[in-house]
Every structure is written in C-alpha cells, then in structure tokens.
Amino acid sequence: MQNLVVRQARTDDVVAIRDVLEPMMVTNLLLRKDLVVLYEAVQEFLVAELDGKIVGCGALHVLWRDLGEVRSIATTPEVRGMGVGHTMLEGLIERAHVLGLTRLFCLTFETEFFGRHGFEAVGEHVVDHDVYKEILHSPDAGTAEFLDLPWVKPNTLGNTRMLLEMARA
C-alpha cells in the first residue's frame, strides 16, 4: 500500500484505536479495553494510517526482561487482507528488538497469521516458576490472560498461546 504509514500512536489516536478494536471486543476476540486503559497504554501502540485515517493498530507490552506480548493487532474491514496487519506486526517485532526482547508471546485465534511470521504454538508454561511468581503482581488484565488465571478464562477459551523466539539484535 503506497500511502500506508505505520507510526507511534499519539493520544489523539486513542478514539480511532478504540473504533478499530471495538468490533473485535464486541465478539470477544479481544479483551475489552475502556478508553482510560487505551490512553494509559498509548505508548505501547503503533497505528497504521492510510490517507489520514487510522486503519490498523497493534501494541507491544513488555512482560519481563526478555519477553513481550503482541496485543490488539486489528485492522478495519476495508483493508483486511491487504498486508496492513503484516506491516503492523513487523513494526512491533522491530520495536521488540530495539527494547532488547528475545521472545514475543501472543494469545490468538489467528494462528495462521502469526505462524506465517514465525510464531509457534506453545503450552502454558512460557516462563519459569520464579518469573511467574513475580509477574503475578501485575494488575494488567492482559498479563492475567498470559498467566492463564482463572478469572480471565472466559476471554481465553479457544485461543492458542504462541511464541516467537528471536535472535538478539
């Protein structure tokens, strides 16, 4: 896409991010996020802009020293299948390299999409027991999904846990 620009999200983009995510939150494909949560996490988001309109978004959330989670990759219906999600994911992977992460996690129904980018299905234990105990202190709902805590089970049913092992940049 010639006029597609992927860039760091700004606070002015948050309502548009919510609008891109809303259809997937309504159908429970994504964990519901209130506007305040999106504003708090705006620094984690990249947006895809086409002719001045936000048509996609995706976030990278750092979970631990070496581990990040790809979150909330979504596009508007009019650009689905046109490579916008691919471009977003590549931007998030590059950002993970810059941060020094070596593993990226996602919890997804879109296993083919992530598989094409090197993610592989994994079991529940992505971190060792000591790290698990530390991550339990996070108040973040997405981190609770990562940890597979009972109170988020309705949001994770049917999802596949996937991991990308990356070489150090």
Short mmCIF file of C-alpha atoms in Angstrom, two decimals:
data_model
loop_
_atom_site.label_atom_id
_atom_site.label_comp_id
_atom_site.label_asym_id
_atom_site.label_seq_id
_atom_site.Cartn_x
_atom_site.Cartn_y
_atom_site.Cartn_z
CA MET A 1 0.00 0.00 0.00
CA GLN A 2 1.64 3.11 -1.24
CA ASN A 3 0.16 5.66 1.19
CA LEU A 4 0.30 3.45 4.30
CA VAL A 5 2.21 4.95 7.21
CA VAL A 6 2.94 2.98 10.38
CA ARG A 7 3.85 5.21 13.28
CA GLN A 8 3.87 5.57 17.03
CA ALA A 9 0.37 6.22 18.37
CA ARG A 10 -0.46 9.55 19.97
CA THR A 11 -3.16 10.46 22.44
CA ASP A 12 -5.17 11.99 19.58
CA ASP A 13 -5.34 8.48 18.04
CA VAL A 14 -6.90 6.70 21.02
CA VAL A 15 -10.55 7.10 20.00
CA ALA A 16 -9.68 5.82 16.50
CA ILE A 17 -7.78 2.87 18.06
CA ARG A 18 -10.86 2.05 20.12
CA ASP A 19 -13.01 2.24 16.97
CA VAL A 20 -10.70 -0.23 15.16
CA LEU A 21 -10.72 -2.60 18.16
CA GLU A 22 -14.43 -2.30 19.02
CA PRO A 23 -15.82 -4.92 16.60
CA MET A 24 -13.33 -7.49 17.91
CA MET A 25 -14.09 -6.61 21.54
CA VAL A 26 -17.84 -6.97 20.95
CA THR A 27 -17.34 -10.51 19.61
CA ASN A 28 -14.87 -11.37 22.44
CA LEU A 29 -11.98 -11.86 20.03
CA LEU A 30 -10.15 -9.22 22.07
CA LEU A 31 -10.28 -8.38 25.75
CA ARG A 32 -12.50 -5.33 26.31
CA LYS A 33 -10.49 -2.17 26.91
CA ASP A 34 -12.03 1.00 28.25
CA LEU A 35 -10.83 4.30 26.84
CA VAL A 36 -8.87 5.05 30.01
CA VAL A 37 -6.93 1.80 29.58
CA LEU A 38 -6.13 2.68 25.97
CA TYR A 39 -4.93 6.15 26.99
CA GLU A 40 -2.75 4.59 29.70
CA ALA A 41 -1.25 2.22 27.12
CA VAL A 42 -0.96 4.61 24.16
CA GLN A 43 2.85 4.43 24.27
CA GLU A 44 2.63 0.68 23.54
CA PHE A 45 0.66 1.18 20.30
CA LEU A 46 1.61 1.60 16.70
CA VAL A 47 -1.06 2.73 14.27
CA ALA A 48 -1.40 2.22 10.55
CA GLU A 49 -2.64 5.33 8.79
CA LEU A 50 -3.91 5.36 5.22
CA ASP A 51 -4.68 8.71 3.63
CA GLY A 52 -5.00 10.29 7.07
CA LYS A 53 -7.33 7.63 8.51
CA ILE A 54 -6.34 5.08 11.18
CA VAL A 55 -6.95 1.66 9.59
CA GLY A 56 -4.99 -0.57 11.95
CA CYS A 57 -3.31 -0.79 15.31
CA GLY A 58 -1.18 -3.10 17.38
CA ALA A 59 0.58 -2.97 20.72
CA LEU A 60 3.70 -4.37 22.32
CA HIS A 61 3.51 -4.92 26.07
CA VAL A 62 6.71 -5.81 27.94
CA LEU A 63 6.07 -8.68 30.36
CA TRP A 64 9.60 -9.38 31.57
CA ARG A 65 13.26 -8.73 30.83
CA ASP A 66 13.31 -10.88 27.71
CA LEU A 67 9.59 -11.32 26.99
CA GLY A 68 6.96 -9.12 25.39
CA GLU A 69 3.39 -9.68 24.29
CA VAL A 70 1.93 -8.63 20.96
CA ARG A 71 -1.54 -7.28 21.71
CA SER A 72 -4.52 -5.84 19.96
CA ILE A 73 -3.48 -6.22 16.32
CA ALA A 74 -6.54 -5.24 14.35
CA THR A 75 -7.45 -3.62 11.06
CA THR A 76 -10.58 -2.07 9.65
CA PRO A 77 -12.64 -4.29 7.33
CA GLU A 78 -11.81 -2.28 4.21
CA VAL A 79 -8.07 -3.07 4.46
CA ARG A 80 -8.24 -6.64 5.75
CA GLY A 81 -6.15 -8.97 3.62
CA MET A 82 -4.08 -6.13 2.18
CA GLY A 83 -0.97 -6.59 4.35
CA VAL A 84 -1.70 -3.94 6.99
CA GLY A 85 -1.64 -6.49 9.84
CA HIS A 86 1.63 -7.90 8.49
CA THR A 87 3.16 -4.41 8.41
CA MET A 88 1.94 -3.71 11.95
CA LEU A 89 3.39 -6.97 13.28
CA GLU A 90 6.74 -6.34 11.60
CA GLY A 91 6.84 -2.90 13.25
CA LEU A 92 6.11 -4.44 16.65
CA ILE A 93 8.80 -7.09 16.15
CA GLU A 94 11.30 -4.37 15.25
CA ARG A 95 10.29 -2.44 18.35
CA ALA A 96 10.82 -5.60 20.45
CA HIS A 97 14.36 -5.90 19.03
CA VAL A 98 15.10 -2.28 19.94
CA LEU A 99 13.91 -2.94 23.51
CA GLY A 100 16.19 -5.99 23.77
CA LEU A 101 13.43 -8.60 23.92
CA THR A 102 14.22 -12.08 22.62
CA ARG A 103 10.77 -13.67 22.87
CA LEU A 104 7.34 -12.46 21.81
CA PHE A 105 4.14 -14.06 23.06
CA CYS A 106 0.60 -13.77 21.75
CA LEU A 107 -2.72 -15.33 22.68
CA THR A 108 -4.71 -15.59 19.48
CA PHE A 109 -7.36 -17.18 17.32
CA GLU A 110 -5.29 -16.11 14.26
CA THR A 111 -2.77 -18.96 14.36
CA GLU A 112 -2.12 -18.98 10.61
CA PHE A 113 -1.34 -15.26 10.56
CA PHE A 114 1.11 -15.47 13.46
CA GLY A 115 2.52 -18.78 12.20
CA ARG A 116 3.49 -17.10 8.90
CA HIS A 117 5.59 -14.74 11.00
CA GLY A 118 7.48 -17.46 12.87
CA PHE A 119 5.27 -17.82 15.96
CA GLU A 120 4.76 -21.39 17.16
CA ALA A 121 2.09 -22.83 19.44
CA VAL A 122 3.33 -23.41 22.99
CA GLY A 123 1.99 -24.83 26.23
CA GLU A 124 1.02 -22.82 29.26
CA HIS A 125 4.48 -22.54 30.79
CA VAL A 126 6.33 -19.80 28.92
CA VAL A 127 8.26 -18.55 31.95
CA ASP A 128 9.88 -20.36 34.86
CA HIS A 129 8.24 -20.55 38.28
CA ASP A 130 10.18 -17.66 39.85
CA VAL A 131 9.33 -15.28 37.00
CA TYR A 132 5.70 -16.47 37.10
CA LYS A 133 5.51 -15.53 40.80
CA GLU A 134 6.86 -12.04 40.02
CA ILE A 135 4.53 -11.45 37.07
CA LEU A 136 1.56 -12.38 39.29
CA HIS A 137 1.96 -8.94 40.90
CA SER A 138 0.92 -7.16 37.69
CA PRO A 139 -2.55 -5.56 37.80
CA ASP A 140 -2.77 -5.72 33.99
CA ALA A 141 -5.71 -7.79 32.66
CA GLY A 142 -3.74 -8.87 29.59
CA THR A 143 -0.95 -10.14 31.81
CA ALA A 144 -3.58 -12.16 33.71
CA GLU A 145 -4.54 -13.70 30.35
CA PHE A 146 -0.88 -14.52 29.72
CA LEU A 147 -0.68 -16.21 33.13
CA ASP A 148 -3.92 -18.09 32.39
CA LEU A 149 -5.51 -17.00 35.68
CA PRO A 150 -8.98 -18.40 36.39
CA TRP A 151 -10.79 -15.04 36.37
CA VAL A 152 -9.87 -14.41 32.72
CA LYS A 153 -10.68 -17.91 31.45
CA PRO A 154 -13.82 -16.75 29.57
CA ASN A 155 -11.60 -14.44 27.48
CA THR A 156 -9.04 -17.12 26.65
CA LEU A 157 -11.22 -20.09 25.72
CA GLY A 158 -10.27 -21.38 22.29
CA ASN A 159 -7.23 -19.13 21.94
CA THR A 160 -3.82 -20.52 21.14
CA ARG A 161 -0.71 -19.47 23.03
CA MET A 162 2.06 -18.73 20.55
CA LEU A 163 5.69 -17.72 20.94
CA LEU A 164 8.30 -16.22 18.63
CA GLU A 165 11.92 -16.84 19.59
CA MET A 166 14.06 -14.01 18.22
CA ALA A 167 17.79 -13.63 17.90
CA ARG A 168 19.29 -10.84 19.96
CA ALA A 169 19.56 -7.68 17.86
#
